[in-house]
């Protein structure tokens, strides 16, 4: 249900959550833990915006979701932004020029979801996944 072309989709480890990012600058997190045979459809759980994506070219956008589905990371060119899947209103800082002027080519989560790695130049950069911790706190409060 985006208003423009979808750049990418990613799933968590058990496929119960999915995230999409679109050329219109918006992202959506879906509950995909459904029974298609019973006529259920995926439901949008959260939605938000990262204006950097507006008008971007698909070859410069990367997307990954944490194994738990508590966070997801989006790269557009050399910028990286990590979001909490549980809190669309919490704005974690954008990380510009992660690999200098080189675009981010790959985003990967560690199996535990605590770390995010990117590569784009001759180096791998590793980041602590703060939005994942934020999502865990929200889930514990429910």
Short mmCIF file of C-alpha atoms in Angstrom, two decimals:
data_model
loop_
_atom_site.label_atom_id
_atom_site.label_comp_id
_atom_site.label_asym_id
_atom_site.label_seq_id
_atom_site.Cartn_x
_atom_site.Cartn_y
_atom_site.Cartn_z
CA UNK A 1 0.00 0.00 0.00
CA UNK A 2 2.72 2.46 -0.94
CA UNK A 3 2.04 5.45 -3.18
CA UNK A 4 5.12 4.78 -5.28
CA UNK A 5 7.36 1.91 -6.35
CA UNK A 6 8.68 -0.39 -3.61
CA UNK A 7 12.49 -0.47 -3.47
CA UNK A 8 12.98 -3.48 -1.24
CA UNK A 9 11.47 -5.92 1.25
CA UNK A 10 13.08 -7.78 4.16
CA UNK A 11 11.85 -10.39 6.66
CA UNK A 12 12.82 -11.29 10.20
CA UNK A 13 14.21 -14.78 10.89
CA UNK A 14 10.85 -16.56 11.31
CA UNK A 15 9.04 -14.53 8.61
CA UNK A 16 6.48 -13.22 11.11
CA UNK A 17 7.43 -9.61 10.29
CA UNK A 18 8.32 -7.88 7.04
CA UNK A 19 9.40 -4.34 6.20
CA UNK A 20 9.19 -2.47 2.90
CA UNK A 21 10.71 0.82 1.74
CA UNK A 22 9.43 2.89 -1.16
CA UNK A 23 10.39 5.69 -3.52
CA UNK A 24 7.76 7.88 -1.82
CA UNK A 25 10.05 7.99 1.24
CA UNK A 26 7.87 5.81 3.45
CA UNK A 27 8.50 2.48 5.15
CA UNK A 28 5.99 -0.01 6.49
CA UNK A 29 6.30 -2.89 8.94
CA UNK A 30 3.85 -5.75 8.38
CA UNK A 31 2.58 -8.61 10.53
CA UNK A 32 3.10 -11.57 8.20
CA UNK A 33 2.32 -14.25 10.81
CA UNK A 34 -1.00 -15.05 9.18
CA UNK A 35 -2.95 -17.95 7.67
CA UNK A 36 -3.54 -17.37 3.97
CA UNK A 37 -5.82 -20.43 3.75
CA UNK A 38 -8.16 -18.75 6.25
CA UNK A 39 -8.29 -15.62 4.12
CA UNK A 40 -6.07 -13.52 6.37
CA UNK A 41 -3.86 -10.82 4.87
CA UNK A 42 -0.74 -9.11 6.11
CA UNK A 43 -1.52 -6.10 8.30
CA UNK A 44 0.50 -2.88 8.55
CA UNK A 45 1.78 -2.57 12.13
CA UNK A 46 3.84 0.61 11.83
CA UNK A 47 4.65 3.15 9.18
CA UNK A 48 7.10 5.99 9.00
CA UNK A 49 9.14 8.18 6.70
CA UNK A 50 12.77 8.79 5.82
CA UNK A 51 12.78 11.67 3.35
CA UNK A 52 16.22 10.68 1.99
CA UNK A 53 14.43 7.88 0.09
CA UNK A 54 12.18 10.27 -1.85
CA UNK A 55 13.15 10.10 -5.49
CA UNK A 56 16.18 7.87 -4.82
CA UNK A 57 17.20 5.28 -7.39
CA UNK A 58 16.56 1.66 -6.48
CA UNK A 59 20.20 0.64 -7.04
CA UNK A 60 21.28 2.88 -4.12
CA UNK A 61 18.82 1.50 -1.53
CA UNK A 62 19.57 -1.43 0.79
CA UNK A 63 17.32 -2.92 3.49
CA UNK A 64 17.73 -5.51 6.25
CA UNK A 65 15.58 -6.56 9.22
CA UNK A 66 16.87 -7.90 12.53
CA UNK A 67 16.31 -11.58 13.33
CA UNK A 68 13.69 -10.68 15.98
CA UNK A 69 12.00 -8.09 13.76
CA UNK A 70 12.53 -5.43 16.42
CA UNK A 71 14.52 -3.15 14.13
CA UNK A 72 15.45 -2.62 10.53
CA UNK A 73 18.25 -0.78 8.76
CA UNK A 74 17.94 1.21 5.55
CA UNK A 75 20.82 2.54 3.47
CA UNK A 76 20.47 5.12 0.74
CA UNK A 77 23.75 5.85 -0.97
CA UNK A 78 26.31 6.39 1.78
CA UNK A 79 23.75 7.14 4.54
CA UNK A 80 22.43 4.59 7.04
CA UNK A 81 19.40 4.85 9.31
CA UNK A 82 18.18 2.24 11.78
CA UNK A 83 14.57 2.23 12.94
CA UNK A 84 12.67 0.59 15.79
CA UNK A 85 9.89 -1.63 14.44
CA UNK A 86 7.95 -1.03 17.67
CA UNK A 87 8.12 2.79 17.78
CA UNK A 88 7.63 4.76 14.56
CA UNK A 89 7.88 8.05 16.46
CA UNK A 90 11.36 7.50 17.92
CA UNK A 91 13.87 9.18 15.63
CA UNK A 92 17.30 7.58 15.89
CA UNK A 93 20.10 9.60 14.25
CA UNK A 94 20.98 9.13 10.61
CA UNK A 95 24.58 8.08 10.01
CA UNK A 96 25.82 9.98 6.93
CA UNK A 97 28.87 8.98 4.88
CA UNK A 98 29.31 5.62 6.61
CA UNK A 99 31.86 4.60 3.97
CA UNK A 100 33.00 8.07 2.97
CA UNK A 101 31.65 8.95 -0.45
CA UNK A 102 31.15 5.28 -1.38
CA UNK A 103 27.60 3.85 -1.31
CA UNK A 104 26.73 1.13 1.16
CA UNK A 105 26.61 -2.14 -0.77
CA UNK A 106 25.47 -4.58 1.93
CA UNK A 107 23.75 -4.46 5.34
CA UNK A 108 23.79 -7.52 7.60
CA UNK A 109 22.58 -8.18 11.14
CA UNK A 110 24.45 -10.44 13.54
CA UNK A 111 22.48 -13.61 14.44
CA UNK A 112 21.62 -12.14 17.87
CA UNK A 113 20.52 -8.82 16.31
CA UNK A 114 22.71 -6.69 18.57
CA UNK A 115 25.12 -5.66 15.81
CA UNK A 116 24.74 -4.32 12.29
CA UNK A 117 27.53 -4.54 9.71
CA UNK A 118 27.85 -2.57 6.48
CA UNK A 119 30.35 -2.69 3.67
CA UNK A 120 30.87 -0.29 0.83
CA UNK A 121 34.54 0.57 0.54
CA UNK A 122 37.54 -1.50 1.60
CA UNK A 123 36.21 -1.77 5.15
CA UNK A 124 33.41 -3.37 7.12
CA UNK A 125 31.78 -1.06 9.65
CA UNK A 126 30.04 -2.54 12.70
CA UNK A 127 27.43 -0.67 14.76
CA UNK A 128 25.65 -1.41 18.01
CA UNK A 129 21.93 -1.77 17.31
CA UNK A 130 20.36 0.68 19.80
CA UNK A 131 16.88 0.64 18.16
CA UNK A 132 16.72 -3.13 18.81
CA UNK A 133 17.20 -2.52 22.55
CA UNK A 134 14.51 0.16 22.43
CA UNK A 135 12.09 -2.32 20.81
CA UNK A 136 12.87 -4.94 23.47
CA UNK A 137 12.02 -2.45 26.23
CA UNK A 138 8.70 -1.63 24.54
CA UNK A 139 7.84 -5.34 24.17
CA UNK A 140 8.62 -5.98 27.84
CA UNK A 141 6.23 -3.18 28.79
CA UNK A 142 3.32 -4.73 26.88
#
